[in-house]
Short mmCIF file of C-alpha atoms in Angstrom, two decimals:
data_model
loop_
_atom_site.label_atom_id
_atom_site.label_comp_id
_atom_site.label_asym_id
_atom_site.label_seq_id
_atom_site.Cartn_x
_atom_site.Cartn_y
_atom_site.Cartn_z
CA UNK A 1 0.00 0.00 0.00
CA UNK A 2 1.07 3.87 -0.60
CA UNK A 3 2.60 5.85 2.35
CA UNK A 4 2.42 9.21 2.33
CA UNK A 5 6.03 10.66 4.02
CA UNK A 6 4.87 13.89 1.95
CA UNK A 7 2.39 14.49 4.22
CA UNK A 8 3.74 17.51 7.07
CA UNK A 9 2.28 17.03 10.02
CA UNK A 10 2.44 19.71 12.33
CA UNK A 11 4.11 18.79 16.09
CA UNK A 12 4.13 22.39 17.18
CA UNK A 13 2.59 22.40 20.97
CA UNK A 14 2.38 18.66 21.24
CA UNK A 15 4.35 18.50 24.30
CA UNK A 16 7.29 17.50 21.66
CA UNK A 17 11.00 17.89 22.51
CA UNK A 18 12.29 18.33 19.15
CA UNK A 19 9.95 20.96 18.13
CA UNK A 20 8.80 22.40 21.38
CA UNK A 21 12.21 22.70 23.03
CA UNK A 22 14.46 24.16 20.14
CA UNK A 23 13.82 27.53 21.30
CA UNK A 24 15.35 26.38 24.70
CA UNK A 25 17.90 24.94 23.06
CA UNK A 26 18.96 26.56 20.01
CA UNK A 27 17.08 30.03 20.28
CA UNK A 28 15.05 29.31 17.29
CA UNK A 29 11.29 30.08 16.85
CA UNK A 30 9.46 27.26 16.34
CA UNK A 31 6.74 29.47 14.55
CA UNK A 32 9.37 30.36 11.81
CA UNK A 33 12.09 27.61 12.67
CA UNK A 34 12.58 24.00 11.04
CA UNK A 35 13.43 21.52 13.45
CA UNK A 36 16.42 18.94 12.48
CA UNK A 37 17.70 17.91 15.64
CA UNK A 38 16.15 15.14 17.98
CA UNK A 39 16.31 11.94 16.19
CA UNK A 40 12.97 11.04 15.77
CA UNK A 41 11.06 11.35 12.37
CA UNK A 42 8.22 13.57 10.99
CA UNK A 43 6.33 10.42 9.78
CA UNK A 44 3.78 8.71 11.51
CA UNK A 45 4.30 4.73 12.16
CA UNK A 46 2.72 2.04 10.38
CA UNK A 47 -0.51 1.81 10.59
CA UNK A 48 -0.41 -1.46 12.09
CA UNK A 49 0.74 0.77 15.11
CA UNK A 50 -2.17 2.77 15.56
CA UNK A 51 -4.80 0.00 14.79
CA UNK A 52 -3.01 -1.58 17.49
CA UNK A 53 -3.71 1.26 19.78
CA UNK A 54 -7.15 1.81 18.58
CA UNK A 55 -7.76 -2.07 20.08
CA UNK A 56 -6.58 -0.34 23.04
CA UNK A 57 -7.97 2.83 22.94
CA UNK A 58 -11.54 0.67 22.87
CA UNK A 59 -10.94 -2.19 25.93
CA UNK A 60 -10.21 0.91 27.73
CA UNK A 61 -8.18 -0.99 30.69
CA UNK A 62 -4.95 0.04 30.78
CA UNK A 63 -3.32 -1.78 33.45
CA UNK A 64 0.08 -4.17 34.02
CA UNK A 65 2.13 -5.19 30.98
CA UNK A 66 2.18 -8.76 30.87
CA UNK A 67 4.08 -10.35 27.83
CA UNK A 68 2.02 -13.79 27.02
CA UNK A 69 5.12 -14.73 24.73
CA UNK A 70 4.10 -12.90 21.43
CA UNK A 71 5.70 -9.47 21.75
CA UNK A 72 9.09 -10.77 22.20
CA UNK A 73 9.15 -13.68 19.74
CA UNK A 74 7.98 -10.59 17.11
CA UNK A 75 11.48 -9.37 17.99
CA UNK A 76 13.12 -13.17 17.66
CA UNK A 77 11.33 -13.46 14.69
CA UNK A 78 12.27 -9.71 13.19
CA UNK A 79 16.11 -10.48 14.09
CA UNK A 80 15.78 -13.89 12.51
CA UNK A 81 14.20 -11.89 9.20
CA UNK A 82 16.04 -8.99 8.75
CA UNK A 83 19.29 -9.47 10.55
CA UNK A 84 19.90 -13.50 10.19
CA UNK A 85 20.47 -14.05 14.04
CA UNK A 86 18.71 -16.62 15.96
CA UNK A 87 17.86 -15.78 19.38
CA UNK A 88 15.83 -16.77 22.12
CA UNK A 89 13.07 -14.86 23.79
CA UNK A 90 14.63 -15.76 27.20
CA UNK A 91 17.53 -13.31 26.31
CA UNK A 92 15.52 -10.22 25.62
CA UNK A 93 14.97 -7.92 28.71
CA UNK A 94 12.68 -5.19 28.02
CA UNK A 95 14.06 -1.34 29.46
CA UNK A 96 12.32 1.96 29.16
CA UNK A 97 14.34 2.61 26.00
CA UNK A 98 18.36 2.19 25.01
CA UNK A 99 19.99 5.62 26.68
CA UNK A 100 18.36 4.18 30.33
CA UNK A 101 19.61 0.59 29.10
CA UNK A 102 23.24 1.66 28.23
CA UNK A 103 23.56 3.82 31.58
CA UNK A 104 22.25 0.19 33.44
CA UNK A 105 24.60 -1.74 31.74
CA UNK A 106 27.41 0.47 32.87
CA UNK A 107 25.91 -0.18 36.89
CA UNK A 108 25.69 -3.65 36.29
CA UNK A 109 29.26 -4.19 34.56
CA UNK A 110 31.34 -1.72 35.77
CA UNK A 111 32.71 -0.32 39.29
CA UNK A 112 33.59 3.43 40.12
CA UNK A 113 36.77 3.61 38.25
CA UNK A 114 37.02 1.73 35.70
CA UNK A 115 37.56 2.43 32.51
CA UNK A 116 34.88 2.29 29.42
CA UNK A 117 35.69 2.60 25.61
CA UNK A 118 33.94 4.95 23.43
CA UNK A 119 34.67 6.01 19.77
CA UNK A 120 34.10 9.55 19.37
CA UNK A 121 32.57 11.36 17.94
CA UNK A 122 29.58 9.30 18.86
CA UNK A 123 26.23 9.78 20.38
CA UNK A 124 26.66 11.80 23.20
CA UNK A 125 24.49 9.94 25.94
CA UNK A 126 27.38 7.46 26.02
CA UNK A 127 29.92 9.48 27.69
CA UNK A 128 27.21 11.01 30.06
CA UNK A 129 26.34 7.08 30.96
CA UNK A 130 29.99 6.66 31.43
CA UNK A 131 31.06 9.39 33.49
CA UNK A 132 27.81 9.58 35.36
CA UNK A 133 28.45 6.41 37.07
CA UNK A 134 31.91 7.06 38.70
CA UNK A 135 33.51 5.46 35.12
CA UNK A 136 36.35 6.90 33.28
CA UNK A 137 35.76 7.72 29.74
CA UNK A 138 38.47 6.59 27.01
CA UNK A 139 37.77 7.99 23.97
CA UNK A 140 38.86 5.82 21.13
CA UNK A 141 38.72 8.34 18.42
CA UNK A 142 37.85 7.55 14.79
CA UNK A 143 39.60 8.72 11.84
CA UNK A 144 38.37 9.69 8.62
CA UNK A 145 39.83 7.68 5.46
CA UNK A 146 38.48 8.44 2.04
CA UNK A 147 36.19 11.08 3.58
CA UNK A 148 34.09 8.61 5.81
CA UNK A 149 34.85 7.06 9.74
CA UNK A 150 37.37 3.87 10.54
CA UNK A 151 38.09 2.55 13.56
CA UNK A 152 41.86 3.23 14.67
CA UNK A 153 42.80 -0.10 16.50
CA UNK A 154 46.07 0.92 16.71
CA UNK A 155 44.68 3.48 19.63
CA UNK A 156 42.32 0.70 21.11
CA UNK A 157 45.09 -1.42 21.71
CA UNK A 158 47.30 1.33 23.34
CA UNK A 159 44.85 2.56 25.24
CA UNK A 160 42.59 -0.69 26.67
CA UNK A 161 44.15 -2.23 29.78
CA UNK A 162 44.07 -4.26 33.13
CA UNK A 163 41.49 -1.22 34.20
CA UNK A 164 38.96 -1.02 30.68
CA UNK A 165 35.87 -3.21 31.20
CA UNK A 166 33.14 -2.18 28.49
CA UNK A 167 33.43 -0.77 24.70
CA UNK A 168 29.72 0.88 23.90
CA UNK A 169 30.22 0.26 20.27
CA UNK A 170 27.85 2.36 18.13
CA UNK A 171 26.32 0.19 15.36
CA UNK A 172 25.66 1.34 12.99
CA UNK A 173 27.14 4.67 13.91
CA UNK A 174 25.45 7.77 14.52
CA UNK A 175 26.09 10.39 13.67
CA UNK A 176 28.72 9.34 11.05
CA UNK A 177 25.95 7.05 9.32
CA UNK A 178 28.64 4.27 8.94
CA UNK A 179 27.54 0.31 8.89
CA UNK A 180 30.82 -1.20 10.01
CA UNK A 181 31.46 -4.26 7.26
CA UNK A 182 31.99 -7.68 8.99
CA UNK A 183 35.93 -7.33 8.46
CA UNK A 184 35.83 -4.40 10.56
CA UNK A 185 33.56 -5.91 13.61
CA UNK A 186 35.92 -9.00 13.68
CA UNK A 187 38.83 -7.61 14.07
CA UNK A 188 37.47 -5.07 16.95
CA UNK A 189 36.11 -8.13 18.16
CA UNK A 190 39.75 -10.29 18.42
CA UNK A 191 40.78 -7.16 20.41
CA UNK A 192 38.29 -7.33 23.04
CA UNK A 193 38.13 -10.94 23.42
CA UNK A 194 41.62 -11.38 24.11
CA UNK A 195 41.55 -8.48 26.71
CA UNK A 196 38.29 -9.47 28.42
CA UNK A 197 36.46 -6.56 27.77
CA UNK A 198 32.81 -6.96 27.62
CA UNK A 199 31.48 -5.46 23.86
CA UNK A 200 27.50 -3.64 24.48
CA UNK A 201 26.47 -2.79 20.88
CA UNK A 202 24.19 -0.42 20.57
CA UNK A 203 22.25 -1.71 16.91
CA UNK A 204 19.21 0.87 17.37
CA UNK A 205 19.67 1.99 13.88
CA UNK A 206 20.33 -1.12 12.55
CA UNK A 207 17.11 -1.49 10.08
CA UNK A 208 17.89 2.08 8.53
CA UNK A 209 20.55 0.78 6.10
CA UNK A 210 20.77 2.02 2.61
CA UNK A 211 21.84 -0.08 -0.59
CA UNK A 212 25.33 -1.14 -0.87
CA UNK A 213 25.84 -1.68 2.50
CA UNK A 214 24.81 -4.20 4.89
CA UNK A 215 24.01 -4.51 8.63
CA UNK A 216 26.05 -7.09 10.28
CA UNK A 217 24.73 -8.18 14.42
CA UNK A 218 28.29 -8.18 16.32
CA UNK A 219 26.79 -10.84 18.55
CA UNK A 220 26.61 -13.01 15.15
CA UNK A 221 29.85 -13.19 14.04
CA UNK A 222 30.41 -16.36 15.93
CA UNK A 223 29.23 -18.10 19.20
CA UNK A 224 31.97 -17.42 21.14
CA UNK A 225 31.69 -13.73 20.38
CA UNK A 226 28.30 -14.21 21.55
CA UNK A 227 28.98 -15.02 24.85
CA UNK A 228 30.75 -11.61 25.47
CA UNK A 229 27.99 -9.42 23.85
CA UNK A 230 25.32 -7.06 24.46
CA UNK A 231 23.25 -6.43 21.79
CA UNK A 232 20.72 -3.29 22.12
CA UNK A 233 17.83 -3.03 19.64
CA UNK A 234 14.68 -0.81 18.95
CA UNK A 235 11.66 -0.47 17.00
CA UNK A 236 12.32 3.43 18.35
CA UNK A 237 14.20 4.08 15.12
CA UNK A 238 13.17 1.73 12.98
CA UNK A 239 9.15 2.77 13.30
CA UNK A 240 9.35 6.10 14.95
CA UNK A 241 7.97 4.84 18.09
CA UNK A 242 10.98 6.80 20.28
CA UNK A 243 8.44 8.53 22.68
CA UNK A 244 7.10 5.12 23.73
CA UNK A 245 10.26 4.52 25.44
CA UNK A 246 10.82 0.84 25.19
CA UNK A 247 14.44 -0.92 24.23
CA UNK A 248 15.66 -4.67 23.88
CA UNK A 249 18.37 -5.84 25.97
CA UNK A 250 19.28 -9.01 23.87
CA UNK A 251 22.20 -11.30 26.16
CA UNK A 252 23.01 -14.71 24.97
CA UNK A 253 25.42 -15.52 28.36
CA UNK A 254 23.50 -16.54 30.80
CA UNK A 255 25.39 -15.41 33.70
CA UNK A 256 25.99 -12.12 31.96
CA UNK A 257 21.94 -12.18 31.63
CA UNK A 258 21.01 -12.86 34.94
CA UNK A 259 23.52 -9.89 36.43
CA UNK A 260 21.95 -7.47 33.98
CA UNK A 261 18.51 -8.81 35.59
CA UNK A 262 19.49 -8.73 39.00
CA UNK A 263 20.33 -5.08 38.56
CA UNK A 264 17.09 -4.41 36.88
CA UNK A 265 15.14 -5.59 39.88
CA UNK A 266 17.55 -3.35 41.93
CA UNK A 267 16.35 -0.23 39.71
CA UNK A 268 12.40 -1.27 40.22
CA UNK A 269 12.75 -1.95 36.44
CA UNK A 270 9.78 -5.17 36.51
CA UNK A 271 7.75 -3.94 33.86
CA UNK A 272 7.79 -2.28 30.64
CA UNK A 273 5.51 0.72 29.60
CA UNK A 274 2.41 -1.11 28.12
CA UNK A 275 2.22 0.76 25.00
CA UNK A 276 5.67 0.39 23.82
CA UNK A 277 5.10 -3.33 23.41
CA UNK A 278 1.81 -3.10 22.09
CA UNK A 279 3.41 -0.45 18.97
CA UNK A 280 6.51 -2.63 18.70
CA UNK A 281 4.87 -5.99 18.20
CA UNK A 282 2.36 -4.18 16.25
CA UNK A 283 4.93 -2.37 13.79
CA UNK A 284 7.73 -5.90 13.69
CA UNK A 285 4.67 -8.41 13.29
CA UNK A 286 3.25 -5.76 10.04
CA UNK A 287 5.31 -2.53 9.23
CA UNK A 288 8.00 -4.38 6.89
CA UNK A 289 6.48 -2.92 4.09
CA UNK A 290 5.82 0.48 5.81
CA UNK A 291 9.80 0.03 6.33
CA UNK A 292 10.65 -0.58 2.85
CA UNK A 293 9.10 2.63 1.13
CA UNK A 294 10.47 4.50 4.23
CA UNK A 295 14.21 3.39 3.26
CA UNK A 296 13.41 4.51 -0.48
CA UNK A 297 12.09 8.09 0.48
CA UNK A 298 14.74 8.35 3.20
CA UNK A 299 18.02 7.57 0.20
CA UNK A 300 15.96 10.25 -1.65
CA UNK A 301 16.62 12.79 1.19
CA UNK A 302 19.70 11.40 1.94
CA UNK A 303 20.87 11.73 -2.14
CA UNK A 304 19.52 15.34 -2.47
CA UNK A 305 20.99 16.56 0.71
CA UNK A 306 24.61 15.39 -0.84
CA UNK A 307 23.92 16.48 -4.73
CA UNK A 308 22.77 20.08 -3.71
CA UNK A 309 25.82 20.54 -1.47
CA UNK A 310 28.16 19.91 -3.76
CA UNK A 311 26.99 21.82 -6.52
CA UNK A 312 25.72 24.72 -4.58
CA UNK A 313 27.75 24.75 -1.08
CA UNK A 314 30.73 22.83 -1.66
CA UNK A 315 32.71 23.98 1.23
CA UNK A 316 30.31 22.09 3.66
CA UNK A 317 30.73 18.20 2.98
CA UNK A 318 27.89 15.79 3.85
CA UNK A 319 29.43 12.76 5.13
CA UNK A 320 28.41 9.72 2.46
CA UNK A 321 25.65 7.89 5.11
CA UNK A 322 25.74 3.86 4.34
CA UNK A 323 22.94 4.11 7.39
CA UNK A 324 20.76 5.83 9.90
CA UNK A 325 18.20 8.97 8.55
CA UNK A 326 21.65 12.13 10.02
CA UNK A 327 23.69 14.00 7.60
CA UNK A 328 26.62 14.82 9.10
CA UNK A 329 27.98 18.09 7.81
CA UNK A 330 31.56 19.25 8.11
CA UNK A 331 31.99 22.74 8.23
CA UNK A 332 35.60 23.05 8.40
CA UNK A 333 35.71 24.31 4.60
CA UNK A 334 33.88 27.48 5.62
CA UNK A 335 36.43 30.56 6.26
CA UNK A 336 34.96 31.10 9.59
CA UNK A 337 34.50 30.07 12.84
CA UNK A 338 32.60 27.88 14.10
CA UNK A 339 30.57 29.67 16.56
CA UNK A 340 30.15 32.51 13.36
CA UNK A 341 28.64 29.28 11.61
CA UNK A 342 26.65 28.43 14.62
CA UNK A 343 25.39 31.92 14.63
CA UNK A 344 24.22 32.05 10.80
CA UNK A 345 22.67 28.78 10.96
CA UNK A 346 20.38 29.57 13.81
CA UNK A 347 20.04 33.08 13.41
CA UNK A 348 19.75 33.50 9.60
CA UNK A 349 18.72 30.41 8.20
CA UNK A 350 16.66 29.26 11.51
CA UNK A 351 17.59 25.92 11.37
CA UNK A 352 17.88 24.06 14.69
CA UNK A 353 20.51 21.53 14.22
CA UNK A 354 22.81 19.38 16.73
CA UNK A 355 26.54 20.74 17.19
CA UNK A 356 29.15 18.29 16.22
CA UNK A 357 31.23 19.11 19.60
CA UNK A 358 28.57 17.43 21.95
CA UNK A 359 29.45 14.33 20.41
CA UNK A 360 33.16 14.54 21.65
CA UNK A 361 36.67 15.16 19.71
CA UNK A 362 36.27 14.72 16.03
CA UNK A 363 33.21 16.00 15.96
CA UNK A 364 34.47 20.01 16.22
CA UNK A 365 33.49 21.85 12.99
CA UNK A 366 30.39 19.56 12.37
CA UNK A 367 26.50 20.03 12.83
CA UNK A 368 23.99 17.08 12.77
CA UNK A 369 20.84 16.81 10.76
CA UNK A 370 18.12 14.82 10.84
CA UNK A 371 16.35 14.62 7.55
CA UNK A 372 13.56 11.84 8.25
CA UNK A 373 10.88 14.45 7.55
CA UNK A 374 9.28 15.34 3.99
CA UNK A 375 11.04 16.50 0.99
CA UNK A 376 9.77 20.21 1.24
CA UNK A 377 11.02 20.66 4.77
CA UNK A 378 14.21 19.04 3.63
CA UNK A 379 14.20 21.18 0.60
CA UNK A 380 13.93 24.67 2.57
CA UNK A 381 15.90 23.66 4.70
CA UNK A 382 19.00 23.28 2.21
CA UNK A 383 17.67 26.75 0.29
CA UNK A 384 18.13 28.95 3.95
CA UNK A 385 21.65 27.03 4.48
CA UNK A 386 22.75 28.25 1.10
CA UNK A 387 21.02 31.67 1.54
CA UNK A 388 23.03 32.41 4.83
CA UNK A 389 26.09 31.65 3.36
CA UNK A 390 26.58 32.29 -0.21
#
């Protein structure tokens, strides 16, 4: 069936962060601003998703979650689909999204002082998650090669020792829209195996993956990688269902499983919010299709973003995106500074975007945007870039 991503839908005093707090944040109007920062979309979910809360809506009782078995095997069976990885339902723990999850991982795994791997820039709730819990943060920085990220391993062996406990690998990586090819998960992988250090793999974007590239599960790779993985996944992403605030928590090791558990039950965490599982079995057990046009529109935006740069702003580069729906633009051609960039981006073209310094070193010089909205709004936004600087 047709799906309209054309369609703008207005969010504007909905109580919604990425339209209703950009003034806070960026000190741009929402009457007259466009909004390209939070990383949810502009699209509404399958419509599985709000038949499913329609059903809802109508029994009226909105008590307890209790999973009878069919909300997680729709995520053993989605993983088994899309991603070629058998898993069992007993491995899934549901948390109140993948931030909360990442910061109780860190708890469970780690003590006040030691040391966590992160490689920046990345998404910048992993160093808060980090350092928020007594942790040290070791940033493992990425280097650009042939104008996109690679892993320096070099650095992560220099740098992991007796002390480093947990990588939070980001996979595939936001906001430098890489999908890390198998070559490059193994041999991250032999690393951290032979030093102990427990891999969490945050996959939330893993279903947004554009043609030519292809999503690879870390945990897959083999079965004794397995047993020293954490792999996080989402319909949050995949189905714009982020303000339902409900993550997987997938652990093969059982012993690794039942700590992360234990410390769950510590936290109060017994039960998910109902209505994230009743939108994510909703959108895995019948949004595939909704997900298929959405990748087609999204390389559209993704393709026009990187054409119209080039041939009308060529000193701001849009990194080439294998996944996820953020254009990462480098601003380091520009002869100015950065907060002078800042300043005409907000001020002139009233664009709310995220700076590239929040997401650690590496990502000075850069600015974020989120471009899962429709084609006009992508469109004018591109049109007041170019106006404020050329």
């Amino acid at each position: 069936m047709p799906y309209d991503f054309d369609r703008i839908i207005d969010r504007r005093g909905t109580q919604c962060e990425k339209w209703d707090g950009m003034e806070e944040h960026y000190g741009v109007s929402p009457g007259d601003g466009i909004s390209m920062w939070v990383a949810d979309m502009e699209f509404r979910p399958p419509p599985a998703v709000a038949q499913a809360f329609k059903w809802e809506m109508e029994h009226g009782v909105h008590g307890y979650w209790a999973d009878s078995g069919q909300y997680k095997q729709a995520i053993v069976n989605w993983m088994a689909r899309r991603h070629n990885w058998s898993i069992e339902p007993s491995w899934i723990s549901t948390t109140h999204g993948i931030v909360m999850a990442v910061n109780m991982l860190v708890q469970a795994f780690c003590k006040p002082g030691d040391k966590v791997i992160i490689q920046t820039p990345v998404y910048y709730p992993f160093a808060f998650a980090v350092a928020a819990n007594g942790c040290q943060v070791i940033n493992n920085r990425l280097v650009k090669e042939n104008g996109r990220y690679v892993m320096d391993l070099d650095d992560l062996k220099n740098q992991a020792d007796e002390q480093t406990r947990m990588i939070i690998l980001c996979s595939p990586h936001n906001p430098g829209g890489r999908v890390w090819s198998k070559e490059e998960l193994e041999a991250l992988a032999e690393i951290c195996l032979s030093r102990n250090i427990l891999m969490v793999s945050d996959e939330i974007h893993h279903d947004l993956v554009y043609p030519g590239a292809k999503h690879t599960v870390l945990a897959s790779l083999s079965p004794e990688l397995q047993d020293k993985v954490v792999v996080c996944t989402s319909a949050s992403k995949t189905f714009n269902l982020a303000g339902t605030m409900t993550g997987n928590v997938i652990i093969a090791n059982e012993e690794l499983r039942k700590q992360f558990t234990d410390h769950l039950y510590k936290c109060g965490m017994f039960l998910p919010n109902r209505f994230g599982p009743i939108a994510a079995r909703a959108a895995y057990n019948h949004g595939e299709g909704w997900l298929d046009a959405l990748l087609l529109y999204l390389e559209e935006n993704r393709n026009l973003i990187a054409s119209v740069l080039e041939n009308r702003l060529p000193a701001v580069k849009s990194m080439p995106l294998e996944g996820t729906y953020l254009a990462w633009l480098d601003f380091s051609g520009m002869d100015a500074p950065m907060d002078e960039i800042v300043r005409k981006v907000e001020k002139e073209a009233r664009l709310a975007l995220n700076h590239g310094d929040t997401f650690g070193p590496g990502g000075e010089n850069h600015l974020r945007m989120n471009f899962a909205c429709p084609r006009l709004m992508v469109e004018q936004a591109l049109e007041r870039l170019i106006k404020a600087f050329v």
